[in-house]
Amino acid sequence: RTSRWQVECRHDIDTFTPGFLAMYESLKPSEEHKTKQQQLVDSLTKSVSKEWPDARLHLYGSSANSFGTSHSDVDVCLEMEIGTESTVEILLKLADVLRTDSFDNVEAITGARVPIVRMSDPESGFSCDICINNLLAVANTKLLKDYAQIDQRLLQLAFLVKHWAKLRGVNETYRGTLSSYAYVLMCIHFLQLREPKSLPCLQAMEHTYTMNVHGTECAYFDKVHQLQDFGAENKESIAELLWAFFHYWAFHHNYKRDVISVRIGNTISRKQKNWTARIGNDRHLMCIEDPFETDHDLGRGVDRQTIRILREEFERAATMLQYDDDPCVTLFEPYDYEN
Ligand code: GTP
Ligand code: MG
């Protein structure tokens, strides 16, 4: 049984699969990239342990969730007991330590939702964000990594979508579009909804992994090696899925009614979540529920103008995949801000 919106794809779509797979391969980080990243982590560990010998260093975000490209930054979380000092005081001290150890462009960004120190590594040139005790991000990093091991088409799809979003200028949260993390959740959600399914809903299965972060329970089935064949019945190629992905967000998803929920493996209504009106700065025009912090809407920065831009971009992409002679090229043409 396939629903109506799954059957309208052009008949020669598969001729583009080799091109998209080649592109995916070229986006994957090289061994050299991974080595440099490890060297950065080692020198950072050395600097931090001088001042905070008990601190634990976790990689999170795309450097650890397997969705990182050669262009991704390195996200690091320090886990430590902070006693009477505030996170901001620690970050300012950390910035001093890093400057002394000759990291470049060290800057404490303390006004953000998650305060960080940002710096760049003179050896590799990588940009690096460091936060303190943000263990929810460490937990969602593991969740994404585990999803990626179930069906390789998730990684392929997400790499292409992230690459597209960067080039089209719709991966900029400070401008009202979406984070990379939000795009990966959209990919997981989409693959959970395919018929037959390509991905399960790990949080709805037996909880083999649990981590409690300041009262928020992060629990799901993490024995993903047992799910290697989960998506086998779904035979869709990456070209087909990429088209269906954009088609879904352009024409099928009900933005006014629904919230995207990877946690339940389906949509939930905005009414049910009480996300029907603007609450403070959260406009809730495109609702993406964080899998663990369930009152957190990852689309909160999307406004009336940017939701229109996003939907036009989804439509543009779907149309190109449907009709262009060379969608592997046209899909990724950089957005021209001048015109
Ligand atoms: P690239 O750096 O673009 O390759 O992707 P990324 O996955 O590292 O994304 P980004 O740098 O935007 O975010 C890094 C990590 O922070 C994500 O993977 C999440 O774990 C976490 N994160 C980002 N935004 C949010 C958010 O709004 N809420 C929560 N809970 N976590 C977030
Ligand atoms: Mg990152």
Tab-separated table of C-alpha atoms and ligand atoms in Angstrom:
chain	number	residue	atom	x	y	z
A	1	ARG	CA	0.000	0.000	0.000
A	2	THR	CA	1.448	3.360	-0.949
A	3	SER	CA	-0.221	6.659	-0.301
A	4	ARG	CA	-1.018	8.939	-3.219
A	5	TRP	CA	1.854	11.377	-2.749
A	6	GLN	CA	4.385	8.570	-3.004
A	7	VAL	CA	3.560	7.511	-6.561
A	8	GLU	CA	3.915	10.589	-8.737
A	9	CYS	CA	7.657	10.531	-9.340
A	10	ARG	CA	9.121	10.655	-12.898
A	11	HIS	CA	9.859	7.189	-14.280
A	12	ASP	CA	13.552	7.840	-15.037
A	13	ILE	CA	14.424	9.233	-11.589
A	14	ASP	CA	16.830	6.344	-10.908
A	15	THR	CA	19.198	7.492	-13.622
A	16	PHE	CA	20.266	10.207	-11.148
A	17	THR	CA	21.092	7.856	-8.284
A	18	PRO	CA	24.775	7.300	-9.258
A	19	GLY	CA	25.308	11.074	-9.458
A	20	PHE	CA	23.800	11.673	-6.025
A	21	LEU	CA	25.764	8.819	-4.488
A	22	ALA	CA	29.001	10.204	-5.936
A	23	MET	CA	28.140	13.547	-4.443
A	24	TYR	CA	27.465	11.984	-1.051
A	25	GLU	CA	30.879	10.252	-1.177
A	26	SER	CA	32.579	13.557	-1.938
A	27	LEU	CA	30.896	15.253	1.029
A	28	LYS	CA	31.952	12.630	3.578
A	29	PRO	CA	34.890	13.804	5.710
A	30	SER	CA	38.287	12.365	4.736
A	31	GLU	CA	40.509	10.302	7.032
A	32	GLU	CA	42.837	13.299	7.183
A	33	HIS	CA	39.940	15.429	8.397
A	34	LYS	CA	39.158	12.939	11.167
A	35	THR	CA	42.819	12.792	12.238
A	36	LYS	CA	43.040	16.578	12.451
A	37	GLN	CA	39.833	16.642	14.449
A	38	GLN	CA	41.255	14.135	16.932
A	39	GLN	CA	44.412	16.252	17.257
A	40	LEU	CA	42.278	19.274	18.078
A	41	VAL	CA	40.437	17.297	20.740
A	42	ASP	CA	43.755	16.145	22.232
A	43	SER	CA	45.244	19.629	22.471
A	44	LEU	CA	41.996	20.969	23.884
A	45	THR	CA	41.912	18.213	26.505
A	46	LYS	CA	45.446	19.159	27.537
A	47	SER	CA	44.531	22.846	27.959
A	48	VAL	CA	41.338	22.176	29.863
A	49	SER	CA	42.760	19.604	32.272
A	50	LYS	CA	45.354	22.048	33.572
A	51	GLU	CA	42.602	24.233	35.025
A	52	TRP	CA	39.890	21.586	35.514
A	53	PRO	CA	41.526	18.162	36.025
A	54	ASP	CA	38.178	16.385	36.538
A	55	ALA	CA	36.407	17.809	33.489
A	56	ARG	CA	35.210	15.316	30.863
A	57	LEU	CA	35.244	16.286	27.236
A	58	HIS	CA	32.442	15.101	24.930
A	59	LEU	CA	32.184	15.676	21.217
A	60	TYR	CA	28.651	16.423	20.100
A	61	GLY	CA	26.904	17.709	16.994
A	62	SER	CA	28.020	16.663	13.563
A	63	SER	CA	31.581	15.809	14.552
A	64	ALA	CA	30.120	12.953	16.616
A	65	ASN	CA	26.661	12.187	15.218
A	66	SER	CA	28.087	10.949	11.860
A	67	PHE	CA	26.286	13.687	9.893
A	68	GLY	CA	29.414	15.860	9.672
A	69	THR	CA	30.916	16.950	6.351
A	70	SER	CA	34.411	18.266	5.680
A	71	HIS	CA	32.985	21.748	6.219
A	72	SER	CA	31.406	21.109	9.610
A	73	ASP	CA	32.673	22.798	12.735
A	74	VAL	CA	33.712	20.864	15.849
A	75	ASP	CA	31.269	20.994	18.767
A	76	VAL	CA	32.604	20.160	22.217
A	77	CYS	CA	30.840	19.898	25.568
A	78	LEU	CA	32.742	20.027	28.863
A	79	GLU	CA	31.134	18.096	31.687
A	80	MET	CA	32.239	19.381	35.098
A	81	GLU	CA	31.124	20.161	38.645
A	82	ILE	CA	30.782	23.921	38.745
A	83	GLY	CA	30.169	24.589	42.455
A	84	THR	CA	29.297	28.213	43.166
A	85	GLU	CA	30.633	29.677	39.943
A	86	SER	CA	28.236	30.421	37.109
A	87	THR	CA	28.557	28.874	33.650
A	88	VAL	CA	29.386	32.301	32.266
A	89	GLU	CA	32.255	32.784	34.760
A	90	ILE	CA	33.661	29.380	33.781
A	91	LEU	CA	33.390	30.237	30.080
A	92	LEU	CA	35.256	33.518	30.577
A	93	LYS	CA	38.005	31.681	32.455
A	94	LEU	CA	38.098	29.044	29.715
A	95	ALA	CA	38.480	31.753	27.078
A	96	ASP	CA	41.549	33.086	28.963
A	97	VAL	CA	43.082	29.628	29.202
A	98	LEU	CA	42.614	29.019	25.474
A	99	ARG	CA	44.101	32.402	24.551
A	100	THR	CA	47.155	31.633	26.703
A	101	ASP	CA	47.508	28.307	24.884
A	102	SER	CA	47.480	30.234	21.584
A	103	PHE	CA	44.204	29.164	20.069
A	104	ASP	CA	42.968	31.755	17.557
A	105	ASN	CA	39.954	34.095	17.560
A	106	VAL	CA	38.839	33.078	21.046
A	107	GLU	CA	35.505	34.645	21.908
A	108	ALA	CA	33.036	33.976	24.755
A	109	ILE	CA	29.441	34.202	23.487
A	110	THR	CA	27.504	34.415	26.710
A	111	GLY	CA	24.173	35.871	25.605
A	112	ALA	CA	23.057	32.869	23.528
A	113	ARG	CA	20.457	30.277	24.570
A	114	VAL	CA	23.403	27.935	25.041
A	115	PRO	CA	26.434	30.093	26.058
A	116	ILE	CA	29.678	28.993	24.397
A	117	VAL	CA	33.310	29.822	23.780
A	118	ARG	CA	34.097	29.930	20.066
A	119	MET	CA	37.647	29.663	18.758
A	120	SER	CA	39.648	28.351	15.867
A	121	ASP	CA	42.460	25.859	15.892
A	122	PRO	CA	45.669	27.261	14.357
A	123	GLU	CA	46.821	23.737	13.341
A	124	SER	CA	43.765	22.621	11.378
A	125	GLY	CA	41.918	25.892	10.841
A	126	PHE	CA	38.744	24.244	12.216
A	127	SER	CA	36.248	26.381	14.018
A	128	CYS	CA	35.233	24.985	17.402
A	129	ASP	CA	32.340	25.736	19.781
A	130	ILE	CA	32.658	24.740	23.430
A	131	CYS	CA	29.754	24.628	25.871
A	132	ILE	CA	29.506	23.528	29.493
A	133	ASN	CA	27.296	20.725	30.833
A	134	ASN	CA	24.925	20.716	27.844
A	135	LEU	CA	24.338	16.992	28.181
A	136	LEU	CA	21.041	17.081	26.288
A	137	ALA	CA	23.051	17.832	23.169
A	138	VAL	CA	25.304	14.884	23.992
A	139	ALA	CA	22.221	12.655	24.299
A	140	ASN	CA	20.633	13.807	21.028
A	141	THR	CA	23.993	13.339	19.309
A	142	LYS	CA	23.915	9.667	20.302
A	143	LEU	CA	20.296	9.342	19.156
A	144	LEU	CA	21.138	10.696	15.689
A	145	LYS	CA	24.221	8.512	15.458
A	146	ASP	CA	22.171	5.437	16.332
A	147	TYR	CA	19.501	6.261	13.726
A	148	ALA	CA	22.267	6.623	11.136
A	149	GLN	CA	23.344	3.032	11.689
A	150	ILE	CA	19.964	1.528	10.815
A	151	ASP	CA	19.593	2.472	7.159
A	152	GLN	CA	22.451	4.017	5.173
A	153	ARG	CA	19.970	6.015	3.118
A	154	LEU	CA	19.459	8.312	6.115
A	155	LEU	CA	23.077	9.514	5.957
A	156	GLN	CA	22.947	9.843	2.181
A	157	LEU	CA	19.717	11.810	2.273
A	158	ALA	CA	20.805	14.049	5.160
A	159	PHE	CA	24.192	14.895	3.597
A	160	LEU	CA	22.501	15.937	0.360
A	161	VAL	CA	19.825	17.918	2.185
A	162	LYS	CA	22.372	19.715	4.426
A	163	HIS	CA	24.518	20.519	1.402
A	164	TRP	CA	21.482	21.829	-0.474
A	165	ALA	CA	20.374	23.916	2.524
A	166	LYS	CA	23.809	25.514	2.938
A	167	LEU	CA	24.051	26.444	-0.753
A	168	ARG	CA	20.492	27.722	-0.931
A	169	GLY	CA	20.962	29.917	2.148
A	170	VAL	CA	18.293	28.176	4.248
A	171	ASN	CA	20.591	26.794	6.974
A	172	GLU	CA	20.884	30.026	8.962
A	173	THR	CA	18.997	30.096	12.261
A	174	TYR	CA	19.993	33.710	12.931
A	175	ARG	CA	18.116	34.634	9.743
A	176	GLY	CA	14.995	32.638	10.567
A	177	THR	CA	15.694	29.422	8.674
A	178	LEU	CA	16.644	26.013	10.100
A	179	SER	CA	19.652	24.446	11.844
A	180	SER	CA	21.444	21.373	10.506
A	181	TYR	CA	20.043	19.501	13.486
A	182	ALA	CA	16.493	20.424	12.423
A	183	TYR	CA	17.137	19.180	8.860
A	184	VAL	CA	18.427	15.844	10.136
A	185	LEU	CA	15.296	15.462	12.293
A	186	MET	CA	13.176	16.229	9.213
A	187	CYS	CA	15.017	13.460	7.338
A	188	ILE	CA	14.450	10.941	10.155
A	189	HIS	CA	10.784	11.899	10.454
A	190	PHE	CA	10.330	11.546	6.692
A	191	LEU	CA	11.943	8.072	6.631
A	192	GLN	CA	9.798	6.987	9.603
A	193	LEU	CA	6.721	7.834	7.523
A	194	ARG	CA	7.661	5.927	4.343
A	195	GLU	CA	5.621	2.887	3.461
A	196	PRO	CA	7.263	0.439	3.896
A	197	LYS	CA	9.206	2.238	6.616
A	198	SER	CA	12.884	2.932	6.202
A	199	LEU	CA	13.381	3.825	9.889
A	200	PRO	CA	11.661	2.761	13.137
A	201	CYS	CA	10.791	5.024	16.063
A	202	LEU	CA	13.499	4.182	18.611
A	203	GLN	CA	11.865	6.082	21.471
A	204	ALA	CA	8.664	4.052	21.082
A	205	MET	CA	10.570	0.764	21.487
A	206	GLU	CA	11.917	-0.956	24.581
A	207	HIS	CA	14.261	1.432	26.422
A	208	THR	CA	17.709	-0.142	26.438
A	209	TYR	CA	19.437	3.206	26.990
A	210	THR	CA	18.486	5.833	29.554
A	211	MET	CA	20.187	9.011	30.582
A	212	ASN	CA	18.635	11.510	32.946
A	213	VAL	CA	19.683	15.092	32.284
A	214	HIS	CA	18.503	17.519	34.989
A	215	GLY	CA	15.146	15.752	35.212
A	216	THR	CA	14.689	15.188	31.479
A	217	GLU	CA	14.562	11.491	30.688
A	218	CYS	CA	16.402	10.554	27.485
A	219	ALA	CA	15.439	6.948	26.789
A	220	TYR	CA	15.205	4.755	23.713
A	221	PHE	CA	16.156	1.458	22.094
A	222	ASP	CA	19.843	1.709	21.225
A	223	LYS	CA	20.718	-1.856	20.205
A	224	VAL	CA	20.600	-0.724	16.611
A	225	HIS	CA	22.796	-3.529	15.262
A	226	GLN	CA	19.673	-5.680	15.744
A	227	LEU	CA	17.841	-3.429	13.283
A	228	GLN	CA	20.213	-3.733	10.316
A	229	ASP	CA	17.481	-5.122	8.042
A	230	PHE	CA	14.720	-2.826	9.251
A	231	GLY	CA	14.497	-0.819	6.035
A	232	ALA	CA	15.105	-3.730	3.661
A	233	GLU	CA	11.516	-3.940	2.440
A	234	ASN	CA	11.664	-0.363	1.299
A	235	LYS	CA	13.431	-0.415	-2.066
A	236	GLU	CA	13.436	3.291	-2.834
A	237	SER	CA	16.632	4.712	-4.306
A	238	ILE	CA	18.318	7.830	-2.988
A	239	ALA	CA	17.153	9.870	-6.001
A	240	GLU	CA	13.560	8.824	-5.387
A	241	LEU	CA	13.823	9.582	-1.681
A	242	LEU	CA	15.386	12.977	-2.275
A	243	TRP	CA	12.562	13.899	-4.627
A	244	ALA	CA	9.951	12.547	-2.215
A	245	PHE	CA	11.568	14.446	0.666
A	246	PHE	CA	11.237	17.806	-1.055
A	247	HIS	CA	7.829	16.927	-2.416
A	248	TYR	CA	6.658	16.049	1.081
A	249	TRP	CA	7.788	19.372	2.605
A	250	ALA	CA	6.535	21.346	-0.395
A	251	PHE	CA	3.093	19.813	-0.833
A	252	HIS	CA	2.193	17.230	1.731
A	253	HIS	CA	3.144	18.338	5.237
A	254	ASN	CA	0.387	20.288	6.939
A	255	TYR	CA	2.274	23.210	8.482
A	256	LYS	CA	-0.814	24.816	9.986
A	257	ARG	CA	-1.981	21.695	11.758
A	258	ASP	CA	0.992	19.476	12.534
A	259	VAL	CA	4.139	19.188	14.614
A	260	ILE	CA	6.988	16.955	13.382
A	261	SER	CA	7.808	14.428	16.103
A	262	VAL	CA	10.675	11.962	15.798
A	263	ARG	CA	9.851	10.975	19.399
A	264	ILE	CA	6.538	9.393	18.423
A	265	GLY	CA	7.480	8.602	14.820
A	266	ASN	CA	4.604	10.587	13.390
A	267	THR	CA	3.068	14.038	13.487
A	268	ILE	CA	1.158	15.415	16.477
A	269	SER	CA	-1.287	18.277	16.265
A	270	ARG	CA	-0.187	21.765	17.285
A	271	LYS	CA	-3.309	21.911	19.437
A	272	GLN	CA	-2.204	18.895	21.410
A	273	LYS	CA	1.146	20.549	22.112
A	274	ASN	CA	-0.392	23.928	22.787
A	275	TRP	CA	1.746	25.433	20.069
A	276	THR	CA	-1.124	27.228	18.404
A	277	ALA	CA	-0.158	30.838	18.986
A	278	ARG	CA	2.988	32.861	19.261
A	279	ILE	CA	4.501	32.433	22.716
A	280	GLY	CA	7.175	35.042	23.396
A	281	ASN	CA	9.674	34.778	20.573
A	282	ASP	CA	8.470	31.326	19.541
A	283	ARG	CA	6.169	31.770	16.579
A	284	HIS	CA	5.476	28.063	15.993
A	285	LEU	CA	4.903	28.461	12.246
A	286	MET	CA	6.973	25.414	11.417
A	287	CYS	CA	6.942	23.060	14.378
A	288	ILE	CA	9.740	20.564	14.949
A	289	GLU	CA	9.701	18.939	18.380
A	290	ASP	CA	13.072	18.203	19.955
A	291	PRO	CA	13.104	14.436	20.646
A	292	PHE	CA	14.077	14.872	24.323
A	293	GLU	CA	13.349	18.500	25.232
A	294	THR	CA	9.769	18.166	24.106
A	295	ASP	CA	8.719	21.738	24.867
A	296	HIS	CA	11.487	22.961	22.588
A	297	ASP	CA	10.445	23.836	19.017
A	298	LEU	CA	13.443	23.744	16.672
A	299	GLY	CA	11.497	25.786	14.148
A	300	ARG	CA	10.906	28.560	16.666
A	301	GLY	CA	12.894	31.120	14.679
A	302	VAL	CA	10.897	30.631	11.481
A	303	ASP	CA	8.738	33.687	10.751
A	304	ARG	CA	6.092	34.564	8.146
A	305	GLN	CA	8.671	35.539	5.587
A	306	THR	CA	11.106	32.676	6.109
A	307	ILE	CA	8.420	30.001	6.099
A	308	ARG	CA	7.460	31.267	2.647
A	309	ILE	CA	11.104	31.146	1.540
A	310	LEU	CA	11.524	27.631	2.923
A	311	ARG	CA	8.404	26.316	1.198
A	312	GLU	CA	9.404	27.946	-2.081
A	313	GLU	CA	12.823	26.304	-1.822
A	314	PHE	CA	11.265	22.883	-1.117
A	315	GLU	CA	9.022	23.371	-4.138
A	316	ARG	CA	11.892	24.525	-6.341
A	317	ALA	CA	13.915	21.445	-5.376
A	318	ALA	CA	11.014	19.032	-5.961
A	319	THR	CA	10.279	20.597	-9.338
A	320	MET	CA	13.899	20.391	-10.465
A	321	LEU	CA	14.127	16.756	-9.465
A	322	GLN	CA	10.916	16.124	-11.363
A	323	TYR	CA	11.647	17.935	-14.638
A	324	ASP	CA	15.305	19.004	-15.035
A	325	ASP	CA	17.740	17.204	-17.311
A	326	ASP	CA	20.524	17.628	-14.817
A	327	PRO	CA	19.092	18.020	-11.308
A	328	CYS	CA	22.381	16.920	-9.667
A	329	VAL	CA	23.710	20.301	-10.791
A	330	THR	CA	20.732	22.660	-10.767
A	331	LEU	CA	19.470	21.585	-7.350
A	332	PHE	CA	22.658	22.863	-5.734
A	333	GLU	CA	23.080	26.116	-7.604
A	334	PRO	CA	23.981	28.676	-4.926
A	335	TYR	CA	21.263	31.123	-4.058
A	336	ASP	CA	22.077	34.505	-5.546
A	337	TYR	CA	21.551	37.142	-2.845
A	338	GLU	CA	22.076	39.989	-5.352
A	339	ASN	CA	18.977	39.232	-7.411
B	1	GTP	P1	26.871	21.218	11.051
B	1	GTP	O1	27.803	21.868	12.039
B	1	GTP	O2	26.127	22.178	10.197
B	1	GTP	O3	27.527	20.147	10.238
B	1	GTP	O4	25.761	20.405	11.870
B	1	GTP	P2	25.546	20.122	13.416
B	1	GTP	O5	24.763	18.852	13.526
B	1	GTP	O6	26.823	20.170	14.190
B	1	GTP	O7	24.594	21.249	13.820
B	1	GTP	P3	24.778	22.514	14.717
B	1	GTP	O8	26.207	22.974	14.695
B	1	GTP	O9	23.685	23.434	14.284
B	1	GTP	O10	24.397	21.990	16.156
B	1	GTP	C1	25.252	21.166	16.898
B	1	GTP	C2	24.463	20.281	17.864
B	1	GTP	O11	23.836	21.068	18.849
B	1	GTP	C3	23.337	19.475	17.241
B	1	GTP	O12	23.760	18.317	16.614
B	1	GTP	C4	22.504	19.209	18.428
B	1	GTP	O13	23.043	18.119	19.158
B	1	GTP	C5	22.647	20.487	19.206
B	1	GTP	N1	21.629	21.495	18.893
B	1	GTP	C6	21.634	22.417	17.942
B	1	GTP	N2	20.554	23.197	17.992
B	1	GTP	C7	19.877	22.748	18.999
B	1	GTP	C8	18.665	23.158	19.555
B	1	GTP	O14	17.996	24.113	19.148
B	1	GTP	N3	18.255	22.421	20.599
B	1	GTP	C9	18.965	21.378	21.085
B	1	GTP	N4	18.479	20.698	22.108
B	1	GTP	N5	20.114	20.989	20.588
B	1	GTP	C10	20.559	21.665	19.566
B	2	MG	MG	28.202	21.767	14.253
